[in-house]
Amino acid sequence: MTEYEFTLPRGYVDKHGNLHKHGTMRLATAADEILPLRDPRVQQNAAYLTIILLSRVITKLGDLPVINPGVIEGLFSSDLAYLQQLYARINEGEGSDIDAECPQCEHRFKARVLVSGEV
């Protein structure tokens, strides 16, 4: 799977007042993570890397024709945080399964251990 659907907690409100909540994010490539480092906005403010990176990997948001840094800048803080967590989860792996056992009933099961940065 290389694309993941999402629903923003609040949604992006465009200049016409339309709300856009449903979107798609694709897996990042090496270029997605490297090329924004050359952008003057990132060189002046490292935090801007997130804005450019998300604008590259979000392929759809509602019926917006284009996702660019201006769209990402216009997101509510909670939506930006949600997208950052989603990006980390889908690009940094799904964690590892381990064998576990309930200490009370001794039932054996698989448990997922998430790596740092996952939600």
XYZ file of N, CA, C and O in Angstrom:
476
model
N 0.854 -1.179 0.000
C 0.000 0.000 0.000
C 0.895 1.237 0.000
O 1.764 1.380 0.840
N 0.694 2.124 -0.949
C 1.512 3.329 -1.028
C 0.726 4.613 -0.790
O 1.311 5.670 -0.685
N -0.603 4.512 -0.717
C -1.427 5.684 -0.424
C -2.362 5.377 0.733
O -2.884 4.262 0.834
N -2.559 6.357 1.594
C -3.358 6.186 2.799
C -4.394 7.293 2.880
O -4.052 8.477 2.800
N -5.644 6.902 3.054
C -6.716 7.884 3.204
C -6.743 8.389 4.645
O -6.376 7.666 5.572
N -7.180 9.619 4.820
C -7.291 10.199 6.157
C -8.479 11.150 6.204
O -8.990 11.592 5.176
N -8.883 11.449 7.430
C -9.901 12.466 7.689
C -9.348 13.406 8.746
O -9.025 12.968 9.862
N -9.225 14.660 8.402
C -8.687 15.648 9.338
C -9.653 15.865 10.497
O -10.873 15.851 10.301
N -9.121 16.092 11.696
C -9.984 16.344 12.854
C -10.879 17.571 12.671
O -12.054 17.545 13.014
N -10.355 18.657 12.135
C -11.133 19.891 11.952
C -11.421 20.171 10.482
O -12.519 20.519 10.119
N -10.407 20.070 9.645
C -10.574 20.303 8.219
C -10.007 21.635 7.772
O -9.905 22.582 8.554
N -9.643 21.689 6.528
C -9.108 22.900 5.907
C -10.252 23.723 5.333
O -11.105 23.203 4.609
N -10.267 25.011 5.639
C -11.282 25.914 5.110
C -10.623 26.754 4.017
O -9.691 27.515 4.280
N -11.119 26.602 2.766
C -10.532 27.343 1.652
C -11.033 28.786 1.636
O -11.856 29.190 2.470
N -10.550 29.575 0.671
C -10.886 31.005 0.607
C -12.361 31.269 0.332
O -12.848 32.373 0.549
N -13.098 30.239 -0.097
C -14.535 30.374 -0.353
C -15.371 29.881 0.827
O -16.590 29.860 0.750
N -14.698 29.443 1.904
C -15.399 28.957 3.075
C -15.768 27.483 3.021
O -16.456 26.994 3.910
N -15.296 26.771 1.993
C -15.582 25.333 1.877
C -14.662 24.540 2.789
O -13.467 24.821 2.876
N -15.218 23.535 3.431
C -14.465 22.682 4.349
C -13.990 21.434 3.616
O -14.764 20.762 2.942
N -12.703 21.111 3.778
C -12.097 19.928 3.156
C -11.476 19.081 4.265
O -10.539 19.532 4.931
N -12.012 17.891 4.482
C -11.535 17.031 5.575
C -10.918 15.717 5.105
O -10.048 15.181 5.770
N -11.385 15.188 3.999
C -10.942 13.868 3.545
C -9.818 14.015 2.539
O -9.894 14.844 1.635
N -8.783 13.204 2.715
C -7.644 13.300 1.816
C -6.882 12.001 1.697
O -7.259 10.974 2.262
N -5.785 12.084 0.949
C -4.911 10.946 0.726
C -3.467 11.403 0.862
O -3.100 12.469 0.361
N -2.673 10.577 1.531
C -1.239 10.824 1.664
C -0.515 9.614 1.089
O -0.894 8.480 1.361
N 0.521 9.878 0.303
C 1.321 8.782 -0.242
C 2.597 8.620 0.575
O 2.987 9.529 1.323
N 3.230 7.460 0.401
C 4.527 7.249 1.023
C 5.526 8.262 0.484
O 5.476 8.622 -0.694
N 6.441 8.700 1.311
C 7.455 9.664 0.902
C 8.599 8.958 0.185
O 8.924 7.811 0.491
N 9.198 9.671 -0.742
C 10.405 9.193 -1.409
C 11.604 9.892 -0.776
O 11.444 10.863 -0.011
N 12.787 9.433 -1.143
C 13.998 10.101 -0.658
C 14.015 11.553 -1.123
O 14.378 12.453 -0.353
N 13.594 11.796 -2.360
C 13.564 13.162 -2.884
C 12.619 14.048 -2.077
O 12.907 15.230 -1.867
N 11.506 13.491 -1.622
C 10.559 14.270 -0.821
C 11.221 14.787 0.449
O 10.886 15.880 0.923
N 12.141 14.031 0.997
C 12.778 14.442 2.247
C 14.037 15.267 2.024
O 14.400 16.064 2.869
N 14.684 15.085 0.874
C 15.952 15.777 0.622
C 15.767 17.115 -0.087
O 16.354 18.124 0.314
N 14.977 17.150 -1.145
C 14.848 18.371 -1.951
C 14.355 19.592 -1.174
O 14.843 20.707 -1.415
N 13.416 19.447 -0.235
C 12.986 20.646 0.516
C 14.102 21.302 1.329
O 14.011 22.482 1.649
N 15.171 20.570 1.614
C 16.269 21.149 2.385
C 16.968 22.273 1.624
O 17.628 23.119 2.227
N 16.803 22.302 0.309
C 17.394 23.356 -0.522
C 16.527 24.615 -0.562
O 16.975 25.662 -1.008
N 15.287 24.506 -0.124
C 14.350 25.621 -0.184
C 14.789 26.713 0.794
O 15.075 26.434 1.961
N 14.854 27.965 0.336
C 15.274 29.070 1.219
C 14.406 29.211 2.476
O 14.899 29.603 3.524
N 13.104 28.878 2.355
C 12.228 28.987 3.538
C 12.638 27.995 4.610
O 12.565 28.285 5.804
N 13.097 26.823 4.204
C 13.560 25.810 5.160
C 14.911 26.218 5.724
O 15.174 26.031 6.918
N 15.768 26.794 4.888
C 17.081 27.225 5.367
C 16.967 28.356 6.376
O 17.765 28.451 7.302
N 15.933 29.189 6.244
C 15.716 30.272 7.206
C 15.003 29.798 8.462
O 15.180 30.370 9.529
N 14.161 28.765 8.311
C 13.365 28.270 9.435
C 13.158 26.764 9.251
O 12.319 26.347 8.447
N 13.910 25.962 9.987
C 13.877 24.500 9.830
C 12.481 23.921 10.037
O 12.139 22.888 9.464
N 11.656 24.596 10.825
C 10.295 24.104 11.071
C 9.463 24.100 9.788
O 8.480 23.371 9.687
N 9.848 24.900 8.799
C 9.098 24.977 7.549
C 9.239 23.697 6.718
O 8.461 23.463 5.799
N 10.219 22.866 7.058
C 10.403 21.586 6.358
C 9.119 20.773 6.389
O 8.718 20.187 5.381
N 8.436 20.750 7.513
C 7.183 20.015 7.646
C 6.147 20.501 6.642
O 5.453 19.703 6.018
N 6.061 21.800 6.459
C 5.080 22.383 5.536
C 5.332 21.899 4.112
O 4.419 21.425 3.425
N 6.569 22.006 3.668
C 6.889 21.607 2.299
C 6.760 20.104 2.124
O 6.216 19.626 1.123
N 7.236 19.360 3.095
C 7.172 17.901 3.007
C 5.730 17.418 2.890
O 5.399 16.612 2.018
N 4.845 17.928 3.728
C 3.441 17.521 3.655
C 2.793 17.955 2.348
O 1.977 17.221 1.779
N 3.176 19.113 1.837
C 2.594 19.560 0.565
C 3.026 18.659 -0.593
O 2.350 18.573 -1.606
N 4.134 17.953 -0.439
C 4.603 17.041 -1.477
C 3.912 15.677 -1.402
O 3.688 15.045 -2.427
N 3.597 15.203 -0.195
C 3.082 13.830 -0.052
C 1.561 13.753 0.057
O 0.998 12.672 -0.106
N 0.893 14.848 0.341
C -0.572 14.840 0.357
C -1.033 14.992 -1.092
O -0.772 16.008 -1.729
N -1.666 13.957 -1.585
C -2.057 13.938 -2.995
C -3.478 14.420 -3.215
O -3.846 14.771 -4.329
N -4.261 14.446 -2.157
C -5.657 14.879 -2.283
C -6.133 15.425 -0.948
O -5.823 14.882 0.107
N -6.894 16.500 -1.015
C -7.568 17.049 0.161
C -8.883 17.631 -0.319
O -8.905 18.678 -0.995
N -9.958 16.924 -0.018
C -11.269 17.341 -0.489
C -11.273 17.444 -1.999
O -10.731 16.592 -2.687
N -11.824 18.541 -2.508
C -11.828 18.724 -3.956
C -10.889 19.851 -4.388
O -11.055 20.449 -5.455
N -9.864 20.111 -3.558
C -8.874 21.122 -3.931
C -8.108 20.645 -5.169
O -7.692 19.485 -5.230
N -7.888 21.526 -6.137
C -7.172 21.109 -7.337
C -5.671 20.912 -7.105
O -5.035 20.114 -7.776
N -5.102 21.644 -6.142
C -3.663 21.591 -5.880
C -3.424 21.655 -4.377
O -4.082 22.409 -3.663
N -2.469 20.848 -3.920
C -2.017 20.939 -2.523
C -0.637 21.573 -2.575
O 0.306 20.987 -3.103
N -0.500 22.763 -2.025
C 0.788 23.456 -2.024
C 1.095 23.923 -0.600
O 0.273 23.765 0.306
N 2.291 24.489 -0.374
C 2.618 24.937 0.980
C 1.597 25.907 1.568
O 1.346 25.886 2.777
N 0.966 26.734 0.741
C -0.044 27.661 1.246
C -1.230 26.946 1.870
O -1.782 27.398 2.877
N -1.627 25.826 1.282
C -2.725 25.030 1.852
C -2.303 24.485 3.210
O -3.050 24.597 4.194
N -1.110 23.920 3.287
C -0.634 23.342 4.557
C -0.499 24.433 5.614
O -0.848 24.235 6.775
N -0.031 25.610 5.220
C 0.065 26.741 6.157
C -1.297 27.124 6.715
O -1.403 27.616 7.832
N -2.358 26.915 5.946
C -3.701 27.300 6.362
C -4.422 26.281 7.223
O -5.555 26.518 7.638
N -3.774 25.162 7.512
C -4.399 24.139 8.357
C -4.471 24.593 9.810
O -3.611 25.352 10.280
N -5.464 24.121 10.519
C -5.506 24.326 11.961
C -4.375 23.522 12.598
O -3.943 22.505 12.061
N -3.894 23.964 13.742
C -2.774 23.297 14.412
C -3.048 21.823 14.680
O -2.160 20.975 14.520
N -4.277 21.501 15.081
C -4.598 20.104 15.373
C -4.533 19.247 14.111
O -4.121 18.080 14.155
N -4.897 19.804 12.961
C -4.817 19.064 11.701
C -3.364 18.875 11.275
O -2.984 17.812 10.783
N -2.535 19.893 11.479
C -1.122 19.768 11.152
C -0.475 18.678 12.013
O 0.268 17.841 11.506
N -0.782 18.679 13.299
C -0.239 17.650 14.194
C -0.700 16.257 13.766
O 0.085 15.305 13.761
N -1.962 16.142 13.397
C -2.506 14.860 12.932
C -1.741 14.374 11.703
O -1.360 13.204 11.617
N -1.509 15.261 10.743
C -0.810 14.875 9.521
C 0.652 14.517 9.786
O 1.198 13.612 9.163
N 1.288 15.205 10.723
C 2.664 14.870 11.089
C 2.732 13.459 11.683
O 3.639 12.686 11.371
N 1.774 13.135 12.531
C 1.740 11.793 13.131
C 1.455 10.735 12.080
O 2.065 9.668 12.081
N 0.542 11.022 11.163
C 0.242 10.085 10.093
C 1.469 9.860 9.223
O 1.807 8.729 8.884
N 2.157 10.931 8.868
C 3.372 10.830 8.065
C 4.392 9.914 8.754
O 4.964 9.024 8.118
N 4.609 10.149 10.030
C 5.573 9.332 10.775
C 5.148 7.864 10.798
O 5.969 6.968 10.595
N 3.874 7.626 11.035
C 3.386 6.241 11.131
C 3.554 5.496 9.811
O 4.022 4.370 9.802
N 3.193 6.107 8.696
C 3.237 5.362 7.436
C 4.637 5.296 6.840
O 4.925 4.385 6.076
N 5.526 6.218 7.203
C 6.857 6.237 6.606
C 7.940 5.629 7.487
O 9.011 5.299 6.984
N 7.686 5.489 8.752
C 8.701 4.952 9.645
C 8.413 3.529 10.068
O 9.052 3.006 10.966
N 7.443 2.896 9.454
C 7.185 1.497 9.761
C 5.981 1.321 10.650
O 5.447 2.262 11.217
N 5.557 0.103 10.719
C 4.349 -0.242 11.465
C 4.645 -0.861 12.822
O 3.751 -1.328 13.493
N 5.909 -0.914 13.213
C 6.238 -1.519 14.494
C 6.526 -2.997 14.347
O 6.648 -3.520 13.248
N 6.637 -3.666 15.465
C 6.959 -5.086 15.471
C 5.952 -5.846 16.322
O 5.481 -5.342 17.339
N 5.639 -7.064 15.893
C 4.774 -7.930 16.686
C 5.636 -8.767 17.619
O 6.693 -9.262 17.225
N 5.177 -8.890 18.850
C 5.860 -9.756 19.809
C 4.846 -10.716 20.403
O 3.643 -10.455 20.400
N 5.330 -11.852 20.902
C 4.466 -12.783 21.613
C 4.285 -12.254 23.027
O 5.241 -11.835 23.677
N 3.055 -12.251 23.498
C 2.758 -11.767 24.845
C 1.818 -12.739 25.533
O 1.197 -13.597 24.891
N 1.746 -12.615 26.850
C 0.876 -13.488 27.636
C 0.247 -12.675 28.758
O 0.929 -11.910 29.444
N -1.065 -12.839 28.914
C -1.771 -12.158 29.988
C -1.312 -12.749 31.325
O -1.361 -13.964 31.511
N -0.878 -11.921 32.269
C -0.407 -12.442 33.549
C -1.527 -13.035 34.415
O -1.261 -13.842 35.297
N -2.783 -12.688 34.138
C -3.881 -13.200 34.942
C -4.452 -14.505 34.395
O -4.608 -15.472 35.131
N -4.752 -14.536 33.091
C -5.404 -15.738 32.546
C -4.459 -16.592 31.710
O -4.847 -17.662 31.232
N -3.245 -16.111 31.505
C -2.213 -16.809 30.736
C -2.572 -16.988 29.261
O -1.983 -17.806 28.577
N -3.527 -16.212 28.781
C -3.868 -16.235 27.348
C -2.697 -15.664 26.558
O -2.174 -14.604 26.869
N -2.274 -16.385 25.484
C -1.167 -15.945 24.637
C -1.730 -15.204 23.414
O -2.745 -15.590 22.865
N -1.054 -14.127 23.043
C -1.490 -13.324 21.911
C -0.309 -12.552 21.341
O 0.759 -12.505 21.951
N -0.521 -11.964 20.158
C 0.483 -11.098 19.537
C 0.188 -9.666 19.959
O -0.959 -9.239 19.964
N 1.216 -8.923 20.293
C 1.073 -7.504 20.643
C 1.956 -6.695 19.710
O 3.058 -7.105 19.362
N 1.458 -5.538 19.302
C 2.219 -4.650 18.418
C 2.986 -3.654 19.258
O 2.420 -2.969 20.104
N 4.294 -3.580 19.041
C 5.153 -2.616 19.715
C 5.478 -1.544 18.691
O 6.037 -1.830 17.630
N 5.094 -0.301 18.992
C 5.320 0.793 18.053
C 6.691 1.397 18.290
O 7.132 1.527 19.426
N 7.342 1.781 17.212
C 8.636 2.431 17.323
C 8.405 3.916 17.533
O 7.331 4.439 17.269
N 9.436 4.627 17.981
C 9.322 6.042 18.251
C 8.788 6.798 17.041
O 9.174 6.539 15.914
N 7.877 7.737 17.291
C 7.309 8.546 16.229
C 6.003 8.012 15.672
O 5.390 8.646 14.849
N 5.571 6.834 16.087
C 4.326 6.277 15.565
C 3.163 6.677 16.451
O 3.331 7.026 17.591
N 1.976 6.625 15.866
C 0.770 6.928 16.631
C -0.036 5.682 16.840
O 0.077 4.720 16.147
